[in-house]
Amino acid sequence: MTTDTAASPPGAPAHACVRLLAAALVSGVAAGLIGIAMAVLLEGFEWLFYGVGEGTLPQRVQAAASWRRIAAPAIGGLTAGALWWWERATGGVAGVEAAVGDVSGRTGRHMGLLRPFADGVLQVLTVGAGNSVGREGAPRLMAGAIAARVSSRLGLDPRTARTLVAAAAGAGLAAMYNAPLGGAAFAVEITMLAGMRRRGVWLAIPVSLLATVVSWLHSGGRPTFQVTMGAPNTATLVAVLPVAGLAALLGVGARSLWRQLKDHRLPDTWALPLGIGAAGLLTGVASLWLPVLPGNGRDALEAALTSPTTAAALACLLGVVVLKPLLTGLTLGAGATGGLLAPSFALGGSAGAAVAVAANLAGWQVSVPVLALVGAGAVLSITQRAPVFGTVFVWELARGPLWVLALMAVVSVCCWWLTSPLGVARHIRPRRGRGPASS
């Protein structure tokens, strides 16, 4: 029986360590290049669908003609849906989770490259057209496929190969958002299985760091969001309490909604392109009122972080809180492939900013970006069931002061614990004859 280890044990041949080092280097560099390629491809799709050459997605949406704002997500959804229909009818795609969970290592070797890369392009196309779904799945899938192929070619043992696939998937996320610690946390806390996390963290961190450094060729090393946050004040700390309560409710509600819609999604038939196209049409119509609704949610969080203190801004933030999770759920329920990270932090960030704007309108002096980050991290921690990832990843997006990181950590952990099965079990006694409620 072959021993399954996460790294070369003491006394192992030196060439095994060399092979692992080479695989990690190739995987990290590839993840960084994939992150750059997906960022450039996304901008290209936004230009193609909205006909505007420069600016953020909301700026392109606002500059486009009304008919184009409505049609772009619908056409993108129809196109991607038709191609996904064909893809799934001809064998589908072996994802990162399947590769990491396959003890034999066969899934990792059989992920291939063509299908993961084609699926990733379809995901970016969907987001670039304005459909409400996350784009982070594309670089994770592509980077994981590269790591699986490299691991197979270099003859890594199954468990090491599975660990590297998980680490590379997190590195793809890190490269896309310039968040190395968040990418490593995603790999360890979400993608890796329990038995591989202790040693896997020492592989995930350097691979994510390498991928992030490579991505600086495109991003210049700048954080995703550049906002100013001053010193803490009493009003902001007090306002954290309603933000935490609201984030807990929204996180649980969004997670439940998305899970139900994904579990009962449309079949992979002719209904697939029509369903995704219809969800895109609804998103396009809603964009006539809220230009930040199209896309994955990155721009919605940026709008929340820089929200002015006006009644109109408050109405827009509340509109995102209501419509973003609904449109995302409809898109996923229609059968689209995509992530939930950006929709989650957009939801939480908009909720936190709404509380801050309301408090400022009432005469308080609270920090809008701080409360937006707190809400974003808390909701992401709940929807992903990963408080370390939710906190670190969102904090890295803006790289605020350390006191903001500490505040986010406390709120995220408390919200995660209170909404987790363990926290619920301590407050709600299960009925006789029923198992504990699932999260």
Short mmCIF file of C-alpha atoms in Angstrom, two decimals:
data_model
loop_
_atom_site.label_atom_id
_atom_site.label_comp_id
_atom_site.label_asym_id
_atom_site.label_seq_id
_atom_site.Cartn_x
_atom_site.Cartn_y
_atom_site.Cartn_z
CA MET A 1 0.00 0.00 0.00
CA THR A 2 1.43 3.36 -1.01
CA THR A 3 2.04 5.83 1.80
CA ASP A 4 0.06 9.08 1.18
CA THR A 5 2.00 12.08 2.46
CA ALA A 6 1.58 15.79 1.92
CA ALA A 7 5.31 16.45 1.61
CA SER A 8 8.53 14.49 1.34
CA PRO A 9 9.25 12.76 4.69
CA PRO A 10 12.66 12.96 6.35
CA GLY A 11 15.16 10.83 4.47
CA ALA A 12 13.22 10.89 1.20
CA PRO A 13 15.30 11.14 -1.94
CA ALA A 14 16.39 14.68 -2.69
CA HIS A 15 14.95 14.50 -6.18
CA ALA A 16 11.44 14.16 -4.69
CA CYS A 17 11.85 17.53 -2.99
CA VAL A 18 13.25 18.98 -6.20
CA ARG A 19 10.22 17.73 -8.13
CA LEU A 20 7.86 19.26 -5.57
CA LEU A 21 9.73 22.57 -5.68
CA ALA A 22 9.64 22.61 -9.47
CA ALA A 23 5.91 21.79 -9.50
CA ALA A 24 5.19 24.55 -6.97
CA LEU A 25 7.20 27.09 -8.97
CA VAL A 26 5.47 26.23 -12.25
CA SER A 27 2.05 26.24 -10.58
CA GLY A 28 2.61 29.60 -8.89
CA VAL A 29 3.90 31.31 -12.02
CA ALA A 30 1.09 29.80 -14.09
CA ALA A 31 -1.53 30.98 -11.58
CA GLY A 32 -0.15 34.51 -11.76
CA LEU A 33 -0.18 34.55 -15.55
CA ILE A 34 -3.71 33.13 -15.57
CA GLY A 35 -4.82 35.91 -13.23
CA ILE A 36 -3.40 38.50 -15.63
CA ALA A 37 -4.96 36.81 -18.65
CA MET A 38 -8.39 36.64 -17.02
CA ALA A 39 -8.25 40.32 -16.04
CA VAL A 40 -7.38 41.32 -19.62
CA LEU A 41 -10.00 38.97 -21.05
CA LEU A 42 -12.66 40.40 -18.74
CA GLU A 43 -11.94 43.92 -19.94
CA GLY A 44 -12.16 42.71 -23.52
CA PHE A 45 -15.56 41.11 -22.98
CA GLU A 46 -16.85 44.26 -21.26
CA TRP A 47 -15.80 46.30 -24.28
CA LEU A 48 -17.34 43.77 -26.66
CA PHE A 49 -20.73 43.68 -24.95
CA TYR A 50 -21.07 47.35 -23.97
CA GLY A 51 -19.11 49.04 -26.77
CA VAL A 52 -17.20 51.32 -24.37
CA GLY A 53 -13.41 51.08 -24.47
CA GLU A 54 -12.41 52.37 -21.04
CA GLY A 55 -13.62 52.61 -17.47
CA THR A 56 -15.01 50.28 -14.84
CA LEU A 57 -17.98 48.09 -15.62
CA PRO A 58 -20.53 50.51 -14.05
CA GLN A 59 -19.00 53.33 -16.11
CA ARG A 60 -19.32 51.25 -19.27
CA VAL A 61 -22.89 50.37 -18.35
CA GLN A 62 -23.81 54.01 -17.81
CA ALA A 63 -22.16 55.08 -21.06
CA ALA A 64 -23.87 52.40 -23.14
CA ALA A 65 -27.25 52.82 -24.81
CA SER A 66 -30.26 51.61 -22.84
CA TRP A 67 -31.02 48.77 -25.26
CA ARG A 68 -27.43 47.57 -24.96
CA ARG A 69 -27.54 47.64 -21.16
CA ILE A 70 -30.54 45.34 -21.28
CA ALA A 71 -29.36 43.10 -24.10
CA ALA A 72 -25.72 42.55 -23.06
CA PRO A 73 -26.32 40.22 -20.07
CA ALA A 74 -29.08 38.39 -21.95
CA ILE A 75 -26.93 37.75 -25.03
CA GLY A 76 -23.97 36.76 -22.88
CA GLY A 77 -26.15 34.38 -20.91
CA LEU A 78 -27.61 32.81 -24.06
CA THR A 79 -24.16 32.33 -25.57
CA ALA A 80 -22.53 30.89 -22.47
CA GLY A 81 -25.58 28.74 -21.73
CA ALA A 82 -25.54 27.18 -25.19
CA LEU A 83 -21.85 26.34 -24.88
CA TRP A 84 -22.30 24.96 -21.34
CA TRP A 85 -25.13 22.80 -22.63
CA TRP A 86 -22.78 21.26 -25.20
CA GLU A 87 -19.93 20.98 -22.69
CA ARG A 88 -22.01 19.13 -20.11
CA ALA A 89 -23.60 16.89 -22.72
CA THR A 90 -20.16 15.75 -23.84
CA GLY A 91 -18.66 14.90 -20.45
CA GLY A 92 -18.48 18.13 -18.44
CA VAL A 93 -15.46 19.40 -16.52
CA ALA A 94 -13.63 17.78 -13.62
CA GLY A 95 -13.38 20.56 -11.03
CA VAL A 96 -10.79 21.33 -8.39
CA GLU A 97 -12.93 19.87 -5.60
CA ALA A 98 -13.19 16.55 -7.42
CA ALA A 99 -9.43 16.45 -7.98
CA VAL A 100 -8.63 17.28 -4.35
CA GLY A 101 -11.11 14.73 -3.06
CA ASP A 102 -9.93 11.85 -5.25
CA VAL A 103 -7.60 9.75 -3.10
CA SER A 104 -6.34 7.72 -6.07
CA GLY A 105 -5.24 10.88 -7.88
CA ARG A 106 -6.91 9.80 -11.12
CA THR A 107 -9.22 12.83 -11.24
CA GLY A 108 -6.28 15.20 -10.92
CA ARG A 109 -4.50 13.54 -13.82
CA HIS A 110 -7.68 13.46 -15.89
CA MET A 111 -8.73 17.08 -15.38
CA GLY A 112 -7.12 17.91 -18.66
CA LEU A 113 -6.41 21.43 -19.82
CA LEU A 114 -8.71 22.21 -22.72
CA ARG A 115 -12.03 21.80 -20.92
CA PRO A 116 -11.02 23.68 -17.72
CA PHE A 117 -9.64 26.55 -19.78
CA ALA A 118 -12.71 26.63 -22.03
CA ASP A 119 -15.01 26.60 -19.01
CA GLY A 120 -13.01 29.38 -17.40
CA VAL A 121 -13.35 31.54 -20.50
CA LEU A 122 -17.12 30.97 -20.47
CA GLN A 123 -17.27 32.07 -16.83
CA VAL A 124 -15.39 35.28 -17.63
CA LEU A 125 -17.60 35.87 -20.66
CA THR A 126 -20.68 35.58 -18.48
CA VAL A 127 -19.37 38.13 -15.99
CA GLY A 128 -18.02 40.45 -18.69
CA ALA A 129 -21.48 40.52 -20.28
CA GLY A 130 -22.86 41.74 -16.95
CA ASN A 131 -24.42 38.61 -15.49
CA SER A 132 -24.53 38.55 -11.70
CA VAL A 133 -22.14 35.76 -10.74
CA GLY A 134 -18.60 35.52 -9.41
CA ARG A 135 -15.59 35.36 -11.73
CA GLU A 136 -13.13 33.81 -9.28
CA GLY A 137 -13.98 30.27 -10.35
CA ALA A 138 -12.16 30.69 -13.67
CA PRO A 139 -8.58 31.28 -12.41
CA ARG A 140 -9.06 28.68 -9.65
CA LEU A 141 -10.10 26.03 -12.16
CA MET A 142 -7.39 26.87 -14.67
CA ALA A 143 -4.60 27.07 -12.10
CA GLY A 144 -5.77 23.81 -10.52
CA ALA A 145 -5.71 22.11 -13.91
CA ILE A 146 -2.14 23.28 -14.54
CA ALA A 147 -1.05 21.99 -11.12
CA ALA A 148 -2.73 18.64 -11.77
CA ARG A 149 -0.95 18.25 -15.10
CA VAL A 150 2.44 19.30 -13.68
CA SER A 151 2.02 16.95 -10.71
CA SER A 152 1.27 14.06 -13.04
CA ARG A 153 4.21 14.80 -15.33
CA LEU A 154 6.66 15.09 -12.42
CA GLY A 155 5.35 11.97 -10.71
CA LEU A 156 4.27 13.50 -7.39
CA ASP A 157 2.54 11.13 -4.98
CA PRO A 158 -1.30 11.42 -4.93
CA ARG A 159 -1.66 13.36 -1.70
CA THR A 160 1.05 15.85 -2.55
CA ALA A 161 -0.52 16.33 -5.96
CA ARG A 162 -3.95 16.94 -4.43
CA THR A 163 -2.46 19.45 -2.00
CA LEU A 164 -0.72 21.28 -4.81
CA VAL A 165 -3.94 21.43 -6.85
CA ALA A 166 -5.69 23.05 -3.89
CA ALA A 167 -2.79 25.46 -3.33
CA ALA A 168 -2.75 26.45 -7.00
CA ALA A 169 -6.50 27.07 -6.97
CA GLY A 170 -6.06 29.49 -4.08
CA ALA A 171 -3.13 31.09 -5.91
CA GLY A 172 -5.35 31.77 -8.91
CA LEU A 173 -7.73 33.65 -6.64
CA ALA A 174 -4.80 35.50 -5.04
CA ALA A 175 -3.49 36.61 -8.42
CA MET A 176 -6.86 37.91 -9.56
CA TYR A 177 -7.42 40.06 -6.46
CA ASN A 178 -3.81 40.74 -5.37
CA ALA A 179 -4.56 38.96 -2.08
CA PRO A 180 -1.84 36.39 -1.32
CA LEU A 181 -2.86 35.63 2.26
CA GLY A 182 -6.51 35.42 1.25
CA GLY A 183 -5.66 33.02 -1.57
CA ALA A 184 -3.68 30.81 0.79
CA ALA A 185 -6.49 30.90 3.34
CA PHE A 186 -8.98 29.89 0.65
CA ALA A 187 -6.81 26.95 -0.33
CA VAL A 188 -6.37 25.73 3.24
CA GLU A 189 -9.72 26.54 4.82
CA ILE A 190 -12.05 25.77 1.91
CA THR A 191 -10.37 23.68 -0.79
CA MET A 192 -8.12 21.32 1.20
CA LEU A 193 -9.49 18.38 3.13
CA ALA A 194 -9.03 18.23 6.89
CA GLY A 195 -6.12 15.80 6.80
CA MET A 196 -3.95 17.86 4.49
CA ARG A 197 -4.34 21.36 5.96
CA ARG A 198 -1.57 21.33 8.56
CA ARG A 199 1.16 20.63 6.03
CA GLY A 200 -0.70 22.13 3.11
CA VAL A 201 -0.49 25.64 4.54
CA TRP A 202 3.29 25.60 4.02
CA LEU A 203 2.70 24.92 0.34
CA ALA A 204 -0.27 27.24 -0.14
CA ILE A 205 1.43 30.37 1.21
CA PRO A 206 4.50 30.43 -1.07
CA VAL A 207 2.50 29.40 -4.15
CA SER A 208 0.00 32.23 -3.53
CA LEU A 209 2.79 34.71 -2.87
CA LEU A 210 4.53 33.75 -6.10
CA ALA A 211 1.33 34.01 -8.11
CA THR A 212 0.59 37.43 -6.62
CA VAL A 213 4.06 38.75 -7.41
CA VAL A 214 3.69 37.58 -11.01
CA SER A 215 0.30 39.32 -11.23
CA TRP A 216 2.00 42.61 -10.33
CA LEU A 217 3.13 42.75 -13.95
CA HIS A 218 -0.46 43.81 -14.64
CA SER A 219 -1.70 45.32 -11.37
CA GLY A 220 1.50 47.09 -10.33
CA GLY A 221 1.07 45.72 -6.81
CA ARG A 222 -1.77 48.10 -6.01
CA PRO A 223 -4.57 46.88 -3.76
CA THR A 224 -7.91 46.21 -5.41
CA PHE A 225 -9.50 49.17 -3.60
CA GLN A 226 -7.75 52.33 -2.48
CA VAL A 227 -9.65 54.01 0.33
CA THR A 228 -8.65 56.07 3.35
CA MET A 229 -9.50 54.90 6.85
CA GLY A 230 -8.51 56.96 9.86
CA ALA A 231 -8.19 56.12 13.52
CA PRO A 232 -11.02 54.32 15.35
CA ASN A 233 -13.73 56.34 17.05
CA THR A 234 -16.48 55.44 19.48
CA ALA A 235 -19.35 55.97 17.04
CA THR A 236 -17.86 53.59 14.48
CA LEU A 237 -17.21 50.90 17.09
CA VAL A 238 -20.78 51.16 18.37
CA ALA A 239 -22.19 51.04 14.84
CA VAL A 240 -20.39 47.74 14.32
CA LEU A 241 -23.06 46.01 16.43
CA PRO A 242 -25.99 46.55 14.05
CA VAL A 243 -23.70 45.79 11.11
CA ALA A 244 -22.81 42.45 12.68
CA GLY A 245 -26.43 41.56 13.31
CA LEU A 246 -27.49 42.54 9.80
CA ALA A 247 -24.55 40.68 8.25
CA ALA A 248 -25.46 37.51 10.14
CA LEU A 249 -29.04 37.62 8.85
CA LEU A 250 -28.01 38.43 5.29
CA GLY A 251 -25.27 35.82 5.24
CA VAL A 252 -27.56 33.03 6.39
CA GLY A 253 -30.34 34.15 4.06
CA ALA A 254 -28.09 34.43 1.00
CA ARG A 255 -26.42 31.08 1.66
CA SER A 256 -29.78 29.38 2.01
CA LEU A 257 -31.23 31.08 -1.07
CA TRP A 258 -28.26 30.24 -3.28
CA ARG A 259 -28.11 26.67 -2.07
CA GLN A 260 -31.81 26.10 -2.73
CA LEU A 261 -31.68 27.60 -6.21
CA LYS A 262 -28.51 25.68 -7.13
CA ASP A 263 -29.98 22.42 -5.82
CA HIS A 264 -33.07 22.92 -8.00
CA ARG A 265 -31.39 24.48 -11.03
CA LEU A 266 -32.67 24.02 -14.55
CA PRO A 267 -31.70 20.79 -16.32
CA ASP A 268 -28.90 20.73 -18.84
CA THR A 269 -31.22 20.91 -21.83
CA TRP A 270 -32.40 23.64 -24.18
CA ALA A 271 -33.72 25.34 -21.02
CA LEU A 272 -30.13 26.10 -19.94
CA PRO A 273 -29.32 28.92 -22.39
CA LEU A 274 -32.86 30.29 -22.18
CA GLY A 275 -32.76 30.35 -18.38
CA ILE A 276 -29.37 32.07 -18.13
CA GLY A 277 -30.42 34.49 -20.85
CA ALA A 278 -33.62 35.32 -18.95
CA ALA A 279 -31.68 35.91 -15.73
CA GLY A 280 -29.35 38.17 -17.71
CA LEU A 281 -32.31 40.06 -19.10
CA LEU A 282 -33.56 40.77 -15.58
CA THR A 283 -30.09 41.95 -14.59
CA GLY A 284 -29.95 44.24 -17.62
CA VAL A 285 -33.33 45.78 -16.81
CA ALA A 286 -32.28 46.33 -13.20
CA SER A 287 -29.08 48.02 -14.39
CA LEU A 288 -31.16 50.86 -15.81
CA TRP A 289 -31.68 51.89 -12.19
CA LEU A 290 -28.49 50.55 -10.58
CA PRO A 291 -25.44 50.39 -12.89
CA VAL A 292 -23.43 48.58 -10.17
CA LEU A 293 -25.65 45.48 -10.31
CA PRO A 294 -24.14 43.87 -13.44
CA GLY A 295 -21.00 41.82 -12.99
CA ASN A 296 -19.64 39.81 -10.11
CA GLY A 297 -19.98 42.37 -7.32
CA ARG A 298 -16.52 43.88 -7.17
CA ASP A 299 -17.81 47.24 -8.38
CA ALA A 300 -20.70 47.14 -5.94
CA LEU A 301 -18.25 46.83 -3.04
CA GLU A 302 -16.13 49.66 -4.42
CA ALA A 303 -19.24 51.84 -4.61
CA ALA A 304 -20.06 50.93 -1.03
CA LEU A 305 -16.57 51.80 0.22
CA THR A 306 -16.76 55.27 -1.36
CA SER A 307 -20.45 55.91 -0.80
CA PRO A 308 -21.41 59.54 -0.05
CA THR A 309 -23.69 60.44 2.82
CA THR A 310 -26.90 61.11 0.94
CA ALA A 311 -30.40 59.65 0.90
CA ALA A 312 -29.96 58.69 -2.76
CA ALA A 313 -26.79 56.75 -1.94
CA LEU A 314 -28.62 54.96 0.88
CA ALA A 315 -31.39 53.94 -1.52
CA CYS A 316 -28.81 52.55 -3.97
CA LEU A 317 -27.07 50.57 -1.25
CA LEU A 318 -30.36 49.07 -0.11
CA GLY A 319 -31.14 48.25 -3.73
CA VAL A 320 -27.92 46.24 -3.99
CA VAL A 321 -28.71 44.45 -0.70
CA VAL A 322 -32.09 43.33 -2.04
CA LEU A 323 -31.35 42.72 -5.72
CA LYS A 324 -27.76 41.42 -5.83
CA PRO A 325 -28.35 38.12 -3.99
CA LEU A 326 -31.62 37.57 -5.85
CA LEU A 327 -30.10 38.12 -9.31
CA THR A 328 -27.09 35.98 -8.40
CA GLY A 329 -29.36 33.18 -7.21
CA LEU A 330 -31.45 33.32 -10.38
CA THR A 331 -28.32 33.18 -12.54
CA LEU A 332 -26.95 30.16 -10.68
CA GLY A 333 -30.37 28.54 -10.57
CA ALA A 334 -30.59 28.89 -14.33
CA GLY A 335 -27.47 26.75 -14.59
CA ALA A 336 -24.57 29.20 -14.90
CA THR A 337 -21.17 28.23 -13.53
CA GLY A 338 -19.56 30.84 -11.33
CA GLY A 339 -18.42 31.80 -7.87
CA LEU A 340 -20.11 33.39 -4.89
CA LEU A 341 -17.22 35.28 -3.31
CA ALA A 342 -17.80 38.66 -4.94
CA PRO A 343 -21.60 38.53 -4.64
CA SER A 344 -21.11 37.75 -0.93
CA PHE A 345 -18.75 40.61 -0.14
CA ALA A 346 -20.82 42.98 -2.30
CA LEU A 347 -23.89 42.09 -0.25
CA GLY A 348 -22.15 42.53 3.10
CA GLY A 349 -20.25 45.64 2.05
CA SER A 350 -23.41 47.34 0.80
CA ALA A 351 -25.23 46.46 4.03
CA GLY A 352 -22.39 47.81 6.18
CA ALA A 353 -22.19 50.99 4.14
CA ALA A 354 -25.96 51.42 4.36
CA VAL A 355 -25.78 51.33 8.16
CA ALA A 356 -22.92 53.83 8.07
CA VAL A 357 -24.70 56.23 5.73
CA ALA A 358 -27.89 56.02 7.80
CA ALA A 359 -25.88 56.73 10.97
CA ASN A 360 -24.16 59.72 9.37
CA LEU A 361 -27.49 61.09 8.17
CA ALA A 362 -28.70 60.80 11.77
CA GLY A 363 -25.79 62.93 12.99
CA TRP A 364 -23.23 60.28 13.94
CA GLN A 365 -19.67 60.42 12.64
CA VAL A 366 -18.89 56.88 11.52
CA SER A 367 -16.50 55.52 8.90
CA VAL A 368 -18.28 54.23 5.81
CA PRO A 369 -15.34 52.17 4.45
CA VAL A 370 -14.68 50.53 7.83
CA LEU A 371 -18.27 49.39 8.30
CA ALA A 372 -18.42 48.29 4.65
CA LEU A 373 -15.35 46.10 5.12
CA VAL A 374 -16.69 44.69 8.37
CA GLY A 375 -19.98 43.76 6.72
CA ALA A 376 -18.26 42.33 3.65
CA GLY A 377 -15.95 40.12 5.68
CA ALA A 378 -18.74 38.88 7.93
CA VAL A 379 -21.11 37.90 5.11
CA LEU A 380 -18.30 36.22 3.16
CA SER A 381 -17.28 34.28 6.28
CA ILE A 382 -20.84 33.00 6.68
CA THR A 383 -21.58 32.09 3.07
CA GLN A 384 -18.25 30.28 2.72
CA ARG A 385 -18.18 28.92 6.28
CA ALA A 386 -14.61 30.21 6.50
CA PRO A 387 -13.98 33.06 8.98
CA VAL A 388 -10.22 33.23 8.47
CA PHE A 389 -10.56 33.45 4.71
CA GLY A 390 -13.48 35.89 4.88
CA THR A 391 -11.60 38.24 7.17
CA VAL A 392 -8.14 38.16 5.60
CA PHE A 393 -9.30 38.19 1.98
CA VAL A 394 -11.62 41.19 2.34
CA TRP A 395 -9.06 43.09 4.42
CA GLU A 396 -6.41 42.54 1.75
CA LEU A 397 -8.70 44.03 -0.89
CA ALA A 398 -8.24 47.46 0.71
CA ARG A 399 -5.26 46.81 3.03
CA GLY A 400 -6.62 48.99 5.78
CA PRO A 401 -5.02 49.63 9.18
CA LEU A 402 -4.37 46.69 11.49
CA TRP A 403 -7.09 47.82 13.89
CA VAL A 404 -9.60 47.34 11.07
CA LEU A 405 -8.28 43.79 10.53
CA ALA A 406 -8.69 43.06 14.24
CA LEU A 407 -12.21 44.48 14.27
CA MET A 408 -13.15 42.47 11.19
CA ALA A 409 -11.74 39.30 12.73
CA VAL A 410 -13.82 39.66 15.90
CA VAL A 411 -17.04 40.35 13.99
CA SER A 412 -16.47 37.63 11.37
CA VAL A 413 -15.66 34.95 13.93
CA CYS A 414 -18.65 35.86 16.09
CA CYS A 415 -21.04 35.91 13.13
CA TRP A 416 -19.63 32.66 11.78
CA TRP A 417 -19.91 30.94 15.16
CA LEU A 418 -23.45 32.16 15.86
CA THR A 419 -24.66 31.01 12.45
CA SER A 420 -22.75 27.73 12.34
CA PRO A 421 -24.29 24.38 13.38
CA LEU A 422 -22.18 24.46 16.56
CA GLY A 423 -23.36 27.90 17.56
CA VAL A 424 -26.99 27.13 16.76
CA ALA A 425 -26.84 23.86 18.68
CA ARG A 426 -25.83 25.68 21.84
CA HIS A 427 -28.92 27.89 21.66
CA ILE A 428 -31.53 25.68 20.00
CA ARG A 429 -32.16 22.21 21.33
CA PRO A 430 -32.93 19.78 18.47
CA ARG A 431 -36.29 18.07 18.45
CA ARG A 432 -36.39 14.41 19.35
CA GLY A 433 -36.08 12.16 16.35
CA ARG A 434 -34.39 14.75 14.14
CA GLY A 435 -30.72 15.28 13.40
CA PRO A 436 -29.05 18.65 13.73
CA ALA A 437 -30.01 21.21 11.13
CA SER A 438 -27.63 21.43 8.24
CA SER A 439 -25.88 24.71 7.55
#
